[in-house]
Amino acid sequence: MAQNTQGDQMPALPRLGGRRSSYRERVADALRAALIAGELRPGEVYSAPSLAARFGVSATPVREAMLDLAKEGLVDTVPNKGFRVTAVSDRQLDEYTHIRALVEIPTVVDLARTADRVSLEALRPAAREIVTAAVAGDLIAYVEADTRFHLGLLALAGNSHLVEVVADLRKRSRLYGLTALVEAGRLLASAEEHLELLDALLERDEKAVHTIMTRHLGHVRSLWAATD
């Protein structure tokens, strides 16, 4: 497995959401997760060969994946050098988190009434993967499992456009404080909130779901996006 320091090799490339995907898409998913987790830092220029060496893959899929990320506005192309990670301001992070709260909290609360138990239980493996990644300090695996869990949960509302909006907001967010949470031994508590949320949904406890979701999204800005 990968370590959570910048200089170590990145993890193997998992498949997000259990969907079939090309190797290029899997590389892009892993790069995106590394960027969100702060493994790739804003303002720094990364060449495709150097990233390929860190991921243990060839340079071609990395270069193609970075071009995909450039189209998403997550990196800028630097001629003859590579790709520069775009910076995200505190105001942008606040705005992203605000929109997510407006969309996700009421949607997930409604699921306490509408989602069937089988569909909710199907998300438990992803929730457990988040906990496992937190214990291992594997930030990229953490972000990927977290994405899979939350987008899968929102998908139960039956609104694909809502899922796309939240997916885009998640891509643009940065969780620079994750490393500090690992070092302080606090990431596990945040990870376990996913299991707590699932249990509240299964118990049809709308008040508890609202409380957990509000607390959980609050971490995105107050803890995870910290830069110091």
GROMACS .gro file of C-alpha atoms in nm:
model
  228
    1MET     CA    1   0.000   0.000   0.000
    2ALA     CA    2   0.100   0.360  -0.043
    3GLN     CA    3   0.222   0.591   0.224
    4ASN     CA    4   0.071   0.935   0.279
    5THR     CA    5   0.386   1.133   0.223
    6GLN     CA    6   0.456   1.312  -0.100
    7GLY     CA    7   0.777   1.133  -0.180
    8ASP     CA    8   0.648   0.777  -0.152
    9GLN     CA    9   0.490   0.562  -0.419
   10MET     CA   10   0.119   0.612  -0.471
   11PRO     CA   11  -0.131   0.325  -0.420
   12ALA     CA   12  -0.264   0.081  -0.673
   13LEU     CA   13  -0.547   0.221  -0.880
   14PRO     CA   14  -0.886   0.109  -0.748
   15ARG     CA   15  -1.210   0.111  -0.941
   16LEU     CA   16  -1.446   0.385  -0.821
   17GLY     CA   17  -1.807   0.294  -0.760
   18GLY     CA   18  -1.757  -0.061  -0.880
   19ARG     CA   19  -1.804   0.061  -1.237
   20ARG     CA   20  -1.610  -0.057  -1.538
   21SER     CA   21  -1.357   0.203  -1.637
   22SER     CA   22  -1.060   0.240  -1.864
   23TYR     CA   23  -0.710   0.246  -1.723
   24ARG     CA   24  -0.690   0.613  -1.816
   25GLU     CA   25  -1.004   0.681  -1.611
   26ARG     CA   26  -0.865   0.488  -1.317
   27VAL     CA   27  -0.543   0.689  -1.333
   28ALA     CA   28  -0.746   1.010  -1.351
   29ASP     CA   29  -0.953   0.901  -1.049
   30ALA     CA   30  -0.640   0.833  -0.846
   31LEU     CA   31  -0.475   1.159  -0.952
   32ARG     CA   32  -0.791   1.349  -0.867
   33ALA     CA   33  -0.802   1.188  -0.524
   34ALA     CA   34  -0.435   1.270  -0.467
   35LEU     CA   35  -0.504   1.630  -0.562
   36ILE     CA   36  -0.808   1.657  -0.332
   37ALA     CA   37  -0.621   1.497  -0.043
   38GLY     CA   38  -0.336   1.743  -0.080
   39GLU     CA   39  -0.081   1.486  -0.197
   40LEU     CA   40  -0.038   1.708  -0.503
   41ARG     CA   41   0.006   2.066  -0.387
   42PRO     CA   42  -0.130   2.385  -0.547
   43GLY     CA   43   0.118   2.587  -0.749
   44GLU     CA   44   0.360   2.300  -0.792
   45VAL     CA   45   0.441   2.167  -1.138
   46TYR     CA   46   0.439   1.791  -1.188
   47SER     CA   47   0.568   1.614  -1.497
   48ALA     CA   48   0.393   1.307  -1.632
   49PRO     CA   49   0.707   1.090  -1.593
   50SER     CA   50   0.753   1.189  -1.228
   51LEU     CA   51   0.389   1.118  -1.147
   52ALA     CA   52   0.407   0.791  -1.338
   53ALA     CA   53   0.704   0.686  -1.127
   54ARG     CA   54   0.516   0.766  -0.807
   55PHE     CA   55   0.212   0.568  -0.920
   56GLY     CA   56   0.411   0.283  -1.065
   57VAL     CA   57   0.253   0.318  -1.411
   58SER     CA   58   0.366   0.436  -1.753
   59ALA     CA   59   0.374   0.804  -1.840
   60THR     CA   60   0.121   0.789  -2.126
   61PRO     CA   61  -0.196   0.723  -1.921
   62VAL     CA   62  -0.080   0.978  -1.665
   63ARG     CA   63  -0.032   1.242  -1.932
   64GLU     CA   64  -0.374   1.163  -2.081
   65ALA     CA   65  -0.538   1.168  -1.738
   66MET     CA   66  -0.380   1.502  -1.651
   67LEU     CA   67  -0.521   1.645  -1.974
   68ASP     CA   68  -0.864   1.531  -1.854
   69LEU     CA   69  -0.805   1.709  -1.522
   70ALA     CA   70  -0.697   2.020  -1.712
   71LYS     CA   71  -1.033   2.021  -1.891
   72GLU     CA   72  -1.198   2.011  -1.548
   73GLY     CA   73  -0.995   2.312  -1.437
   74LEU     CA   74  -0.810   2.117  -1.170
   75VAL     CA   75  -0.465   2.164  -1.325
   76ASP     CA   76  -0.308   2.396  -1.582
   77THR     CA   77  -0.080   2.278  -1.859
   78VAL     CA   78   0.274   2.416  -1.839
   79PRO     CA   79   0.442   2.380  -2.182
   80ASN     CA   80   0.750   2.157  -2.184
   81LYS     CA   81   0.726   2.102  -1.808
   82GLY     CA   82   0.404   1.932  -1.708
   83PHE     CA   83   0.100   2.036  -1.510
   84ARG     CA   84   0.047   2.291  -1.234
   85VAL     CA   85  -0.219   2.220  -0.971
   86THR     CA   86  -0.466   2.507  -0.953
   87ALA     CA   87  -0.512   2.681  -0.619
   88VAL     CA   88  -0.846   2.704  -0.441
   89SER     CA   89  -0.914   3.005  -0.219
   90ASP     CA   90  -1.073   2.996   0.126
   91ARG     CA   91  -1.375   3.176  -0.019
   92GLN     CA   92  -1.416   2.913  -0.289
   93LEU     CA   93  -1.394   2.634  -0.033
   94ASP     CA   94  -1.658   2.808   0.177
   95GLU     CA   95  -1.885   2.845  -0.124
   96TYR     CA   96  -1.843   2.482  -0.229
   97THR     CA   97  -1.918   2.361   0.122
   98HIS     CA   98  -2.220   2.590   0.151
   99ILE     CA   99  -2.370   2.457  -0.171
  100ARG     CA  100  -2.303   2.099  -0.067
  101ALA     CA  101  -2.478   2.157   0.265
  102LEU     CA  102  -2.781   2.309   0.091
  103VAL     CA  103  -2.805   2.011  -0.144
  104GLU     CA  104  -2.682   1.711   0.051
  105ILE     CA  105  -2.831   1.757   0.398
  106PRO     CA  106  -3.201   1.769   0.300
  107THR     CA  107  -3.150   1.503   0.033
  108VAL     CA  108  -2.994   1.257   0.277
  109VAL     CA  109  -3.252   1.337   0.546
  110ASP     CA  110  -3.525   1.249   0.295
  111LEU     CA  111  -3.354   0.916   0.235
  112ALA     CA  112  -3.433   0.822   0.595
  113ARG     CA  113  -3.793   0.797   0.474
  114THR     CA  114  -3.753   0.679   0.116
  115ALA     CA  115  -3.442   0.460   0.079
  116ASP     CA  116  -3.487   0.085   0.109
  117ARG     CA  117  -3.278  -0.112   0.354
  118VAL     CA  118  -3.108  -0.327   0.089
  119SER     CA  119  -2.977  -0.021  -0.099
  120LEU     CA  120  -2.854   0.138   0.223
  121GLU     CA  121  -2.680  -0.179   0.340
  122ALA     CA  122  -2.510  -0.203  -0.001
  123LEU     CA  123  -2.314   0.110   0.098
  124ARG     CA  124  -2.173  -0.046   0.414
  125PRO     CA  125  -1.865  -0.198   0.242
  126ALA     CA  126  -1.766   0.148   0.117
  127ALA     CA  127  -1.818   0.292   0.466
  128ARG     CA  128  -1.592   0.021   0.607
  129GLU     CA  129  -1.331   0.092   0.341
  130ILE     CA  130  -1.324   0.454   0.460
  131VAL     CA  131  -1.252   0.335   0.814
  132THR     CA  132  -0.984   0.093   0.692
  133ALA     CA  133  -0.815   0.370   0.492
  134ALA     CA  134  -0.826   0.601   0.793
  135VAL     CA  135  -0.659   0.339   1.013
  136ALA     CA  136  -0.390   0.286   0.748
  137GLY     CA  137  -0.342   0.659   0.693
  138ASP     CA  138  -0.399   0.603   0.320
  139LEU     CA  139  -0.542   0.939   0.220
  140ILE     CA  140  -0.596   0.862  -0.147
  141ALA     CA  141  -0.791   0.544  -0.065
  142TYR     CA  142  -0.981   0.745   0.195
  143VAL     CA  143  -1.089   1.009  -0.057
  144GLU     CA  144  -1.184   0.749  -0.318
  145ALA     CA  145  -1.394   0.543  -0.075
  146ASP     CA  146  -1.551   0.859   0.067
  147THR     CA  147  -1.646   0.971  -0.284
  148ARG     CA  148  -1.792   0.631  -0.365
  149PHE     CA  149  -1.998   0.630  -0.044
  150HIS     CA  150  -2.142   0.980  -0.068
  151LEU     CA  151  -2.221   0.976  -0.438
  152GLY     CA  152  -2.372   0.630  -0.401
  153LEU     CA  153  -2.587   0.755  -0.115
  154LEU     CA  154  -2.707   1.058  -0.310
  155ALA     CA  155  -2.784   0.837  -0.610
  156LEU     CA  156  -3.055   0.669  -0.402
  157ALA     CA  157  -3.255   0.991  -0.432
  158GLY     CA  158  -3.294   0.918  -0.805
  159ASN     CA  159  -3.166   1.256  -0.927
  160SER     CA  160  -2.863   1.207  -1.152
  161HIS     CA  161  -2.814   1.582  -1.201
  162LEU     CA  162  -2.784   1.632  -0.826
  163VAL     CA  163  -2.516   1.363  -0.812
  164GLU     CA  164  -2.326   1.532  -1.097
  165VAL     CA  165  -2.336   1.869  -0.920
  166VAL     CA  166  -2.203   1.727  -0.594
  167ALA     CA  167  -1.940   1.521  -0.777
  168ASP     CA  168  -1.813   1.837  -0.945
  169LEU     CA  169  -1.802   2.026  -0.614
  170ARG     CA  170  -1.610   1.742  -0.453
  171LYS     CA  171  -1.354   1.745  -0.736
  172ARG     CA  172  -1.294   2.115  -0.682
  173SER     CA  173  -1.256   2.090  -0.305
  174ARG     CA  174  -0.927   2.044  -0.124
  175LEU     CA  175  -0.877   1.850   0.199
  176TYR     CA  176  -0.535   1.977   0.298
  177GLY     CA  177  -0.594   1.906   0.666
  178LEU     CA  178  -0.628   1.530   0.621
  179THR     CA  179  -0.260   1.469   0.693
  180ALA     CA  180  -0.287   1.666   1.017
  181LEU     CA  181  -0.591   1.461   1.119
  182VAL     CA  182  -0.397   1.140   1.060
  183GLU     CA  183  -0.104   1.265   1.264
  184ALA     CA  184  -0.337   1.374   1.546
  185GLY     CA  185  -0.524   1.044   1.538
  186ARG     CA  186  -0.852   1.216   1.456
  187LEU     CA  187  -0.926   1.087   1.106
  188LEU     CA  188  -1.073   0.762   1.237
  189ALA     CA  189  -1.350   0.946   1.423
  190SER     CA  190  -1.449   1.126   1.103
  191ALA     CA  191  -1.438   0.799   0.911
  192GLU     CA  192  -1.667   0.624   1.158
  193GLU     CA  193  -1.932   0.890   1.100
  194HIS     CA  194  -2.016   0.713   0.774
  195LEU     CA  195  -2.120   0.401   0.964
  196GLU     CA  196  -2.305   0.615   1.216
  197LEU     CA  197  -2.492   0.784   0.932
  198LEU     CA  198  -2.589   0.451   0.776
  199ASP     CA  199  -2.722   0.324   1.107
  200ALA     CA  200  -2.931   0.639   1.156
  201LEU     CA  201  -3.074   0.603   0.805
  202LEU     CA  202  -3.164   0.241   0.868
  203GLU     CA  203  -3.334   0.342   1.193
  204ARG     CA  204  -3.535   0.606   1.000
  205ASP     CA  205  -3.414   0.867   1.249
  206GLU     CA  206  -3.437   1.189   1.046
  207LYS     CA  207  -3.321   1.410   1.333
  208ALA     CA  208  -3.008   1.202   1.387
  209VAL     CA  209  -2.936   1.195   1.013
  210HIS     CA  210  -2.960   1.576   0.999
  211THR     CA  211  -2.725   1.611   1.298
  212ILE     CA  212  -2.467   1.369   1.158
  213MET     CA  213  -2.471   1.517   0.808
  214THR     CA  214  -2.439   1.872   0.942
  215ARG     CA  215  -2.143   1.773   1.160
  216HIS     CA  216  -1.982   1.569   0.885
  217LEU     CA  217  -1.998   1.840   0.618
  218GLY     CA  218  -1.876   2.091   0.874
  219HIS     CA  219  -1.552   1.894   0.891
  220VAL     CA  220  -1.487   1.962   0.523
  221ARG     CA  221  -1.419   2.328   0.594
  222SER     CA  222  -1.337   2.356   0.964
  223LEU     CA  223  -1.094   2.065   0.976
  224TRP     CA  224  -1.015   1.903   0.645
  225ALA     CA  225  -0.951   2.214   0.439
  226ALA     CA  226  -0.710   2.360   0.692
  227THR     CA  227  -0.381   2.469   0.544
  228ASP     CA  228  -0.181   2.527   0.858
   0.00000   0.00000   0.00000
